[in-house]
mmCIF file of N, CA and C in Angstrom:
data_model
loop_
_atom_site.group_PDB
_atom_site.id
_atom_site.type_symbol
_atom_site.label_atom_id
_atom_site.label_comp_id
_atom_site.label_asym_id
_atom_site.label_seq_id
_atom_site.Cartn_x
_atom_site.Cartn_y
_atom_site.Cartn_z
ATOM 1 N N UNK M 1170 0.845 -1.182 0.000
ATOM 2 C CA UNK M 1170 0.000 0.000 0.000
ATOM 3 C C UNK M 1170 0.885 1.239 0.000
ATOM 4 N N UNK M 1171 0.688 2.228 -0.919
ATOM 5 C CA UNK M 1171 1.276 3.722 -1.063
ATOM 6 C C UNK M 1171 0.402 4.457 -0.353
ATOM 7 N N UNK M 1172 1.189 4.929 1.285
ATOM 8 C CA UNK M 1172 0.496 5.886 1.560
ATOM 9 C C UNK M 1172 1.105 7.172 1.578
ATOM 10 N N UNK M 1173 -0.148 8.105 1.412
ATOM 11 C CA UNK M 1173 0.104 9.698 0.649
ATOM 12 C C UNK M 1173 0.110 10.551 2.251
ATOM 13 N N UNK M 1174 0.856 11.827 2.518
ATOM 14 C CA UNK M 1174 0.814 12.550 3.750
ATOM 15 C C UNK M 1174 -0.229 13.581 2.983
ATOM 16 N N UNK M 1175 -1.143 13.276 3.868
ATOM 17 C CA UNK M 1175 -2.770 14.406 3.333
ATOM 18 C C UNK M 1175 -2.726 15.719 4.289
ATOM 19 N N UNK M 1176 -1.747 15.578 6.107
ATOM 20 C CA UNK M 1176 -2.025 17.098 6.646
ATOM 21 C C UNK M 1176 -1.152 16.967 7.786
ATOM 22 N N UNK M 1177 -1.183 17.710 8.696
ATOM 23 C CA UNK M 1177 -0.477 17.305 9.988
ATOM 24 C C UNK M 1177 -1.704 16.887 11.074
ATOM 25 N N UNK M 1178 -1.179 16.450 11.633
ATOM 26 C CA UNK M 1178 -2.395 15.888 12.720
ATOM 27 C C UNK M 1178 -2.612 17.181 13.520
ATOM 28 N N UNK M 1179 -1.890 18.469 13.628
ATOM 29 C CA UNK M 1179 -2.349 19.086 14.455
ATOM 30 C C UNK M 1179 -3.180 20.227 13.817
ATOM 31 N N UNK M 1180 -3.370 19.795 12.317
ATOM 32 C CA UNK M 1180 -4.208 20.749 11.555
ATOM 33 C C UNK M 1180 -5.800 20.295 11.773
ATOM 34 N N UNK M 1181 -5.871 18.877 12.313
ATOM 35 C CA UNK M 1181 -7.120 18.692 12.560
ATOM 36 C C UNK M 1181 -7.880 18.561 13.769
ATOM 37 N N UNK M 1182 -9.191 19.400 13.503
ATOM 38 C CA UNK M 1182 -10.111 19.353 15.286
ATOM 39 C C UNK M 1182 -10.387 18.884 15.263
ATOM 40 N N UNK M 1183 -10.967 18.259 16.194
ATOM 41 C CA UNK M 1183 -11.669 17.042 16.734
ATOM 42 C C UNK M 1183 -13.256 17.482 16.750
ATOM 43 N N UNK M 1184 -13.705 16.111 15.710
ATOM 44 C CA UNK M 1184 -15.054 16.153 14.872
ATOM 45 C C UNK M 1184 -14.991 17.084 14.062
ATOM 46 N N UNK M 1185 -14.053 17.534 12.747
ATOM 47 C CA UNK M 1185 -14.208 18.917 12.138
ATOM 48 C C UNK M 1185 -13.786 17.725 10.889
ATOM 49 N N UNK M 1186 -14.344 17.276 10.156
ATOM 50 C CA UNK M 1186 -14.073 16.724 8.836
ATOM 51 C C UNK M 1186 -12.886 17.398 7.877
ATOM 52 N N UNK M 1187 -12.059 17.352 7.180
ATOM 53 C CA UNK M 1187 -11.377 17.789 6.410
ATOM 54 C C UNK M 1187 -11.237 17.264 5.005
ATOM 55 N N UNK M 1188 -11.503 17.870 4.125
ATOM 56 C CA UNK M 1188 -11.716 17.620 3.075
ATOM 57 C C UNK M 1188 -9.943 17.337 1.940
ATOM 58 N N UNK M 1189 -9.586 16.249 1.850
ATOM 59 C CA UNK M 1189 -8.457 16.263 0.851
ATOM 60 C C UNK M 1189 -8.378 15.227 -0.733
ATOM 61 N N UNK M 1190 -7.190 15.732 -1.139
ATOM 62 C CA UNK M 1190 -7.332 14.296 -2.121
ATOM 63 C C UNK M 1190 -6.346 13.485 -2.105
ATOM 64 N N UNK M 1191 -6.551 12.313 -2.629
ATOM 65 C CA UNK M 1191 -5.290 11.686 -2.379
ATOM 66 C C UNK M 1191 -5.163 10.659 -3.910
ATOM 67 N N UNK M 1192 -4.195 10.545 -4.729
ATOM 68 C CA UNK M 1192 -4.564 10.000 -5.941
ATOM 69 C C UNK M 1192 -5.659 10.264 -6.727
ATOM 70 N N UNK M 1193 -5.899 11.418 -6.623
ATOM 71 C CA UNK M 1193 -7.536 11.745 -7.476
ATOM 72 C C UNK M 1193 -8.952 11.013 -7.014
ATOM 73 N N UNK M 1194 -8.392 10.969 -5.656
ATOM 74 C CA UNK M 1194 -10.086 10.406 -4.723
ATOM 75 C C UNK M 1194 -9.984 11.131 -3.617
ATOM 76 N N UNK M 1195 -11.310 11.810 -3.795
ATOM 77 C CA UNK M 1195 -11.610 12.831 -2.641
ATOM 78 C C UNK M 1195 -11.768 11.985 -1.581
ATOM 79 N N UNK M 1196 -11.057 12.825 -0.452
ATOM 80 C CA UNK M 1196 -11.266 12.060 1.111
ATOM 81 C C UNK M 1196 -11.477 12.318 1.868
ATOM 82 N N UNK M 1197 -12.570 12.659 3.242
ATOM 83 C CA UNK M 1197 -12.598 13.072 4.268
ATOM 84 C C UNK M 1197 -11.776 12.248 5.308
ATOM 85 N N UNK M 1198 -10.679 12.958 6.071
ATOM 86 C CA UNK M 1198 -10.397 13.322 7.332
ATOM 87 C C UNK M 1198 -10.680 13.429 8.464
ATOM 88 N N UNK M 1199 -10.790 12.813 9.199
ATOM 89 C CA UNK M 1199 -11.887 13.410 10.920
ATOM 90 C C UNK M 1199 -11.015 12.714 11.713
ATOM 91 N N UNK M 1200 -10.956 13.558 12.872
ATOM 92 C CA UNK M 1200 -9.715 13.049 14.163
ATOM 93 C C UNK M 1200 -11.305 12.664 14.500
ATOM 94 N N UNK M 1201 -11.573 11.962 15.859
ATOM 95 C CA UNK M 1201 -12.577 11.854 16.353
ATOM 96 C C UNK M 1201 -12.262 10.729 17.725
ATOM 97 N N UNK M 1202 -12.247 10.832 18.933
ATOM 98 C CA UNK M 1202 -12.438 10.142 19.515
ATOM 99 C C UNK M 1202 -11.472 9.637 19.847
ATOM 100 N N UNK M 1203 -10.328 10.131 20.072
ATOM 101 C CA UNK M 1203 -8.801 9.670 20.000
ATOM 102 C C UNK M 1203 -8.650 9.232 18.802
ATOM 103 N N UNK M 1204 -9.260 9.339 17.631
ATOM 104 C CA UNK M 1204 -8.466 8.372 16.779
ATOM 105 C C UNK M 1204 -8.480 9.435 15.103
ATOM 106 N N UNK M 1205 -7.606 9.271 13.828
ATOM 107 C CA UNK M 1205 -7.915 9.399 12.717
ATOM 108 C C UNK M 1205 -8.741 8.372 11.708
ATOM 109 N N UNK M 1206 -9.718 8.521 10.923
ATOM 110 C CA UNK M 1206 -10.084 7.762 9.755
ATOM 111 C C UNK M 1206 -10.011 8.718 8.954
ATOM 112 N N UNK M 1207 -10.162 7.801 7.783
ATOM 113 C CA UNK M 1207 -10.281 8.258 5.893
ATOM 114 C C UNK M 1207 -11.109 7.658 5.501
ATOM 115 N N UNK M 1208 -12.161 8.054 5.098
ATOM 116 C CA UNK M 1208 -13.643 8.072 4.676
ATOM 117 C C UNK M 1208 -13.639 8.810 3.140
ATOM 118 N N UNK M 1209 -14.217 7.922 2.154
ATOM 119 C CA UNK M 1209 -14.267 8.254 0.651
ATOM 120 C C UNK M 1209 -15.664 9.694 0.765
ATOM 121 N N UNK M 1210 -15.119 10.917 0.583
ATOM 122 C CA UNK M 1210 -15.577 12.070 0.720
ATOM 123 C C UNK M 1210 -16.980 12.457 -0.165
ATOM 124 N N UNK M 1211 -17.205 11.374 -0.972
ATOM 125 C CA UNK M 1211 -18.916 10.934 -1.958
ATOM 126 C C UNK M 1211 -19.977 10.551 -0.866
ATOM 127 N N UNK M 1212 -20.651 10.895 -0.835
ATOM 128 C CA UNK M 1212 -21.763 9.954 -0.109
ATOM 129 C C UNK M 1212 -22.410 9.220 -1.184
ATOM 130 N N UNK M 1213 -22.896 8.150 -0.739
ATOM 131 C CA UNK M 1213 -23.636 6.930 -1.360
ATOM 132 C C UNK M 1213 -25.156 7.147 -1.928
ATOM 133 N N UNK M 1214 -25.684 7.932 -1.669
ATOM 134 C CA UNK M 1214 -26.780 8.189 -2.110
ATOM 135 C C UNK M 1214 -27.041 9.590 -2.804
ATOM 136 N N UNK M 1215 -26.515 10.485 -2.522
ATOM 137 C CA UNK M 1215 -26.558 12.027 -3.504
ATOM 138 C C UNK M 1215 -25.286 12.240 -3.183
ATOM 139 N N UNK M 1216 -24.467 12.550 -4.543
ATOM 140 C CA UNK M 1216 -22.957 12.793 -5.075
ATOM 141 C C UNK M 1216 -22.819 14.145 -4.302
ATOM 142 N N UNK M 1217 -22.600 14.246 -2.900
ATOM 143 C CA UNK M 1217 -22.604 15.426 -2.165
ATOM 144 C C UNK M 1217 -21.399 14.780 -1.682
ATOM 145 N N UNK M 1218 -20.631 16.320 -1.120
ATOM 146 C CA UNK M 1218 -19.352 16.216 0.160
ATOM 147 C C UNK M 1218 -19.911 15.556 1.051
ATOM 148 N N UNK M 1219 -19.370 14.957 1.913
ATOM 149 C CA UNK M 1219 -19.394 14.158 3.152
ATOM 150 C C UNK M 1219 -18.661 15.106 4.086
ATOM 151 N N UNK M 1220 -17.483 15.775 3.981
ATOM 152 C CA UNK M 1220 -16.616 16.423 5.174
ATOM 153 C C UNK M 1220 -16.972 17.719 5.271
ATOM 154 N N UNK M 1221 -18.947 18.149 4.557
ATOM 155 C CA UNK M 1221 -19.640 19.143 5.112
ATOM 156 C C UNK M 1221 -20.592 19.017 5.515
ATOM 157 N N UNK M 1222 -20.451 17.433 6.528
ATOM 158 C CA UNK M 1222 -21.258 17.202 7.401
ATOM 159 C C UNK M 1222 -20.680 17.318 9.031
ATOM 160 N N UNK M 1223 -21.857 16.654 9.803
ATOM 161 C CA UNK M 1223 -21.053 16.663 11.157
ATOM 162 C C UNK M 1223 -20.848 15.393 11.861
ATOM 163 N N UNK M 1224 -20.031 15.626 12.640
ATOM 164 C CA UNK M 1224 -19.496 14.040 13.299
ATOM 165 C C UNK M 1224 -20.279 14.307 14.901
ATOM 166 N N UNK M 1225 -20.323 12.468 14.725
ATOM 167 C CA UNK M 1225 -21.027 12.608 16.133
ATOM 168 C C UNK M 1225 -20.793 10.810 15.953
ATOM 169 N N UNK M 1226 -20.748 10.401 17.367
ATOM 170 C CA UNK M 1226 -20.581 8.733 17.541
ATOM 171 C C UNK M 1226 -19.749 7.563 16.802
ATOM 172 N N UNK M 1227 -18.689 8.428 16.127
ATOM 173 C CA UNK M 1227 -17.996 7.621 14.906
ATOM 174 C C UNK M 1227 -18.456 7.628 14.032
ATOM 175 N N UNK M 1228 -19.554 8.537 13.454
ATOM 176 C CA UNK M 1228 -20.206 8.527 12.175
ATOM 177 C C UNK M 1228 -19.991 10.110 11.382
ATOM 178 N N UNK M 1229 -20.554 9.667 10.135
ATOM 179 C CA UNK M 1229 -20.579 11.111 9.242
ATOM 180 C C UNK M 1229 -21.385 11.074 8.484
ATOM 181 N N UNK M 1230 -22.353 12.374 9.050
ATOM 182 C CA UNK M 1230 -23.702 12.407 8.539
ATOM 183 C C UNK M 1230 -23.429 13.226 7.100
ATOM 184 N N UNK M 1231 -23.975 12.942 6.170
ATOM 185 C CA UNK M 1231 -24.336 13.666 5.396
ATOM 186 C C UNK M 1231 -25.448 14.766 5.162
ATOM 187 N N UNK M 1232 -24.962 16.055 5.024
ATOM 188 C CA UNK M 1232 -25.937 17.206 5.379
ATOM 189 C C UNK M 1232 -26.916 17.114 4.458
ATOM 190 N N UNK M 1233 -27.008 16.588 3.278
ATOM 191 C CA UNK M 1233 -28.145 17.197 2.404
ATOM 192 C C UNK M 1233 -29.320 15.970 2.808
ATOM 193 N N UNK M 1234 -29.250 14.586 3.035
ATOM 194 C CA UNK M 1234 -30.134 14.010 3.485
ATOM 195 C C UNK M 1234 -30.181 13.385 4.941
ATOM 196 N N UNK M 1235 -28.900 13.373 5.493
ATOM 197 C CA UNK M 1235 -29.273 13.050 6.504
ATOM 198 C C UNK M 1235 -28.529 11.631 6.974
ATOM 199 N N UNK M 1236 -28.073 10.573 6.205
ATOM 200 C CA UNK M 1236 -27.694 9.749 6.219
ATOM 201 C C UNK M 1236 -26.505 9.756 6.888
ATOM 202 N N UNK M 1237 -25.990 8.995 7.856
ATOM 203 C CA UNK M 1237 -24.562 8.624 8.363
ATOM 204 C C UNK M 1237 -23.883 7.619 8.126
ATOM 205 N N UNK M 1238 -23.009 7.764 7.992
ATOM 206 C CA UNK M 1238 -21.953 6.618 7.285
ATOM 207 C C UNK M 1238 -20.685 6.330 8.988
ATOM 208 N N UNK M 1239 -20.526 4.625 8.965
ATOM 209 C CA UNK M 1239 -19.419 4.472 10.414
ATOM 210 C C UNK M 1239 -18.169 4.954 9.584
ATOM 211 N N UNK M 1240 -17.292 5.712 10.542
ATOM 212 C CA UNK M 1240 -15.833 6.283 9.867
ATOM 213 C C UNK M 1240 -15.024 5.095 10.045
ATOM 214 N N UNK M 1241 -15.856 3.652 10.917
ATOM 215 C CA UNK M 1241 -14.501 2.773 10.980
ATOM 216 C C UNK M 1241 -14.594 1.768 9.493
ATOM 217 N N UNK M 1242 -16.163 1.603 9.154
ATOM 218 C CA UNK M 1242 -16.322 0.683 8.104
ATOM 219 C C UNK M 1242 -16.734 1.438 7.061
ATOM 220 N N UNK M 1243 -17.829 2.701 6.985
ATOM 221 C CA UNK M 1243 -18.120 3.016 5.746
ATOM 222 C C UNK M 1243 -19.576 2.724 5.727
ATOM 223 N N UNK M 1244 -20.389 1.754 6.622
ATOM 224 C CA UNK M 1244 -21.321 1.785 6.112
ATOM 225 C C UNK M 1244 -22.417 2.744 6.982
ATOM 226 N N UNK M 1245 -23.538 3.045 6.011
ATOM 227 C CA UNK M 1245 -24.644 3.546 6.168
ATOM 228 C C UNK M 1245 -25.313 3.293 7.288
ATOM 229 N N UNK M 1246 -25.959 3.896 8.498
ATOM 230 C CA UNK M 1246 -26.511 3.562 9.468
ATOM 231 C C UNK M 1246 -27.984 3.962 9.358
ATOM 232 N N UNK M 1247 -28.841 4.350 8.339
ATOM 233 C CA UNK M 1247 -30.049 4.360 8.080
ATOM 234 C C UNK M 1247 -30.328 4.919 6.595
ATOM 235 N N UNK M 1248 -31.231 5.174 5.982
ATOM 236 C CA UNK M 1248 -32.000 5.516 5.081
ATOM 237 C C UNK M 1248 -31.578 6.979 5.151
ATOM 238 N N UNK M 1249 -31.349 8.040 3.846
ATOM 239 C CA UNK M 1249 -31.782 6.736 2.326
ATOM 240 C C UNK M 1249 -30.875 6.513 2.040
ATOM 241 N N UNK M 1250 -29.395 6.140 2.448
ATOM 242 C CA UNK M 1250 -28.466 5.852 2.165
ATOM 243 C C UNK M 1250 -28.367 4.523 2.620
ATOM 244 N N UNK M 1251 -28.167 3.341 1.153
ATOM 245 C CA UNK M 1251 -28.058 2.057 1.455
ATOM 246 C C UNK M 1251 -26.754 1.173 1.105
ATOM 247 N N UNK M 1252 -25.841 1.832 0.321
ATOM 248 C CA UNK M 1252 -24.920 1.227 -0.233
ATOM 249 C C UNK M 1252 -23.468 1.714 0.800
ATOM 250 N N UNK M 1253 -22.563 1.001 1.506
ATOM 251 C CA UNK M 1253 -21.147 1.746 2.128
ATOM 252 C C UNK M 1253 -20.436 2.794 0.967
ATOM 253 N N UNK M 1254 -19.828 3.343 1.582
ATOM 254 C CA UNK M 1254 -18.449 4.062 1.143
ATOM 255 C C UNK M 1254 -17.547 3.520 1.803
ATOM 256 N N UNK M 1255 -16.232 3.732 0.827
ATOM 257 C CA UNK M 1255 -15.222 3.477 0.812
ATOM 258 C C UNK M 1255 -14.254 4.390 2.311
ATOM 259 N N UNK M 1256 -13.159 3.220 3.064
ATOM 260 C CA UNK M 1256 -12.847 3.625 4.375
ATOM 261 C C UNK M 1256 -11.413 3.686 3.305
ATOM 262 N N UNK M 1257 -10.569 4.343 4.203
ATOM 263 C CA UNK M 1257 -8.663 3.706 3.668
ATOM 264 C C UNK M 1257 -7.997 3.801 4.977
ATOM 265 N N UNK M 1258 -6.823 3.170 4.729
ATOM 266 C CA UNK M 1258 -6.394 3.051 6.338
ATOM 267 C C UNK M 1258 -5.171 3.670 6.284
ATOM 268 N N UNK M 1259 -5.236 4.371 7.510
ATOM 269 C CA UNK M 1259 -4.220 5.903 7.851
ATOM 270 C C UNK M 1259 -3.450 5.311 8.726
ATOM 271 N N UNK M 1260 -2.063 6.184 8.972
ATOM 272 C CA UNK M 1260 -1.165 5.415 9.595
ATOM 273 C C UNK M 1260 -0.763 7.664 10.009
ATOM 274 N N UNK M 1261 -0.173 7.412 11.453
ATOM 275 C CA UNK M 1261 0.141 9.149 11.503
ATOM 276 C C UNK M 1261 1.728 8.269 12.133
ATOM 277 N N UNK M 1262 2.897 9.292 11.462
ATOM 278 C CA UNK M 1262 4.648 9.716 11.406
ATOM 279 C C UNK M 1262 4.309 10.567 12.642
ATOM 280 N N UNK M 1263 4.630 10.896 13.658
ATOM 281 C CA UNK M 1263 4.997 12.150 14.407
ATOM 282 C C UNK M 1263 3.490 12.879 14.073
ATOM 283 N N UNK M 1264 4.141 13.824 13.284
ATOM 284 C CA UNK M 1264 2.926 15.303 13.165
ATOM 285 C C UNK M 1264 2.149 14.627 11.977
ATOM 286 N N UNK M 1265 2.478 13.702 11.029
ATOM 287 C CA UNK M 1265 1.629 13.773 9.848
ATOM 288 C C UNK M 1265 0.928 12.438 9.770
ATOM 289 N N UNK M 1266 -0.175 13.277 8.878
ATOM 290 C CA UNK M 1266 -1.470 11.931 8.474
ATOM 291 C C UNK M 1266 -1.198 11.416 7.520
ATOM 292 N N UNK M 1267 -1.061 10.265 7.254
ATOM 293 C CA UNK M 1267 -0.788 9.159 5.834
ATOM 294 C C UNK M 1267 -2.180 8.722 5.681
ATOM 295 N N UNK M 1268 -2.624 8.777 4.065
ATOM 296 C CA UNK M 1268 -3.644 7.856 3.768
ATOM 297 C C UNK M 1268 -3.058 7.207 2.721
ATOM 298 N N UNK M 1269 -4.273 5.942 2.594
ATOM 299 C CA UNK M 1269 -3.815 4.915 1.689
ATOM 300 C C UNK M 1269 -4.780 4.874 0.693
ATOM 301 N N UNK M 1270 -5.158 5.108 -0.421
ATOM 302 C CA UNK M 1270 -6.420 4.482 -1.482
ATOM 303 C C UNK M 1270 -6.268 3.407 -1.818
ATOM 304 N N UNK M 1271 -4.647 2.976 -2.196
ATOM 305 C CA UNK M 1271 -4.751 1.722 -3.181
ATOM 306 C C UNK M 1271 -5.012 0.638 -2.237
ATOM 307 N N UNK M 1272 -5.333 -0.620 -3.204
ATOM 308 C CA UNK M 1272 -5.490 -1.558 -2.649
ATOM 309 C C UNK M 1272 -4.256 -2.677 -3.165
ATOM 310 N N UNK M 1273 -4.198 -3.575 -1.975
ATOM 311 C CA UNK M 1273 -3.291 -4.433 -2.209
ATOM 312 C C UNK M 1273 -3.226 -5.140 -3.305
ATOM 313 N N UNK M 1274 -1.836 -5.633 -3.861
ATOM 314 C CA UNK M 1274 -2.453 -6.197 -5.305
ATOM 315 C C UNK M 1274 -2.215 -7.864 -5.182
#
């Protein structure tokens, strides 16, 4: 796995989504809960940002309908969003956030 440095960890608040790219796939960012995830920044049901929603319980709601997605797996926790998004797995150096898109080959 190639992972990409997307920010410093101290650029991000806690529950404040951050919007980056990494290989030409948009990604949300969220410290949350002691921890970082990378969450595919599409939501699953209307081609809206995801990291201009809000965090709450390990999830990320999507503002235009409402739907939350888990930041550990991706999937949907109610209607009308039925299909997951895509998670990648972050690794933090010191100050910086690594994400990963690719997949193993």
């Amino acid at each position: 796995m190639a992972f990409v440095r997307v920010c410093a960890l101290s650029e991000l608040e806690a529950d404040a989504p951050k919007r980056v790219e990494v290989d030409g796939t948009s990604v949300s960012v969220v410290r949350t809960e002691g921890e970082v995830f990378a969450i595919n920044d599409v939501c699953s049901h209307a081609n809206v940002s995801l990291s201009e929603g809000e965090v709450e319980d390990c999830a990320i709601e999507c503002w235009l309908h409402g739907s939350s997605f888990d930041l550990r797996t991706g999937k949907p926790s109610g209607l009308p969003a039925t299909r997951p998004v895509p998670v990648y797995p972050v690794k933090i150096e010191g100050d910086d956030v690594l994400v990963s898109v690719t997949q193993e080959s």
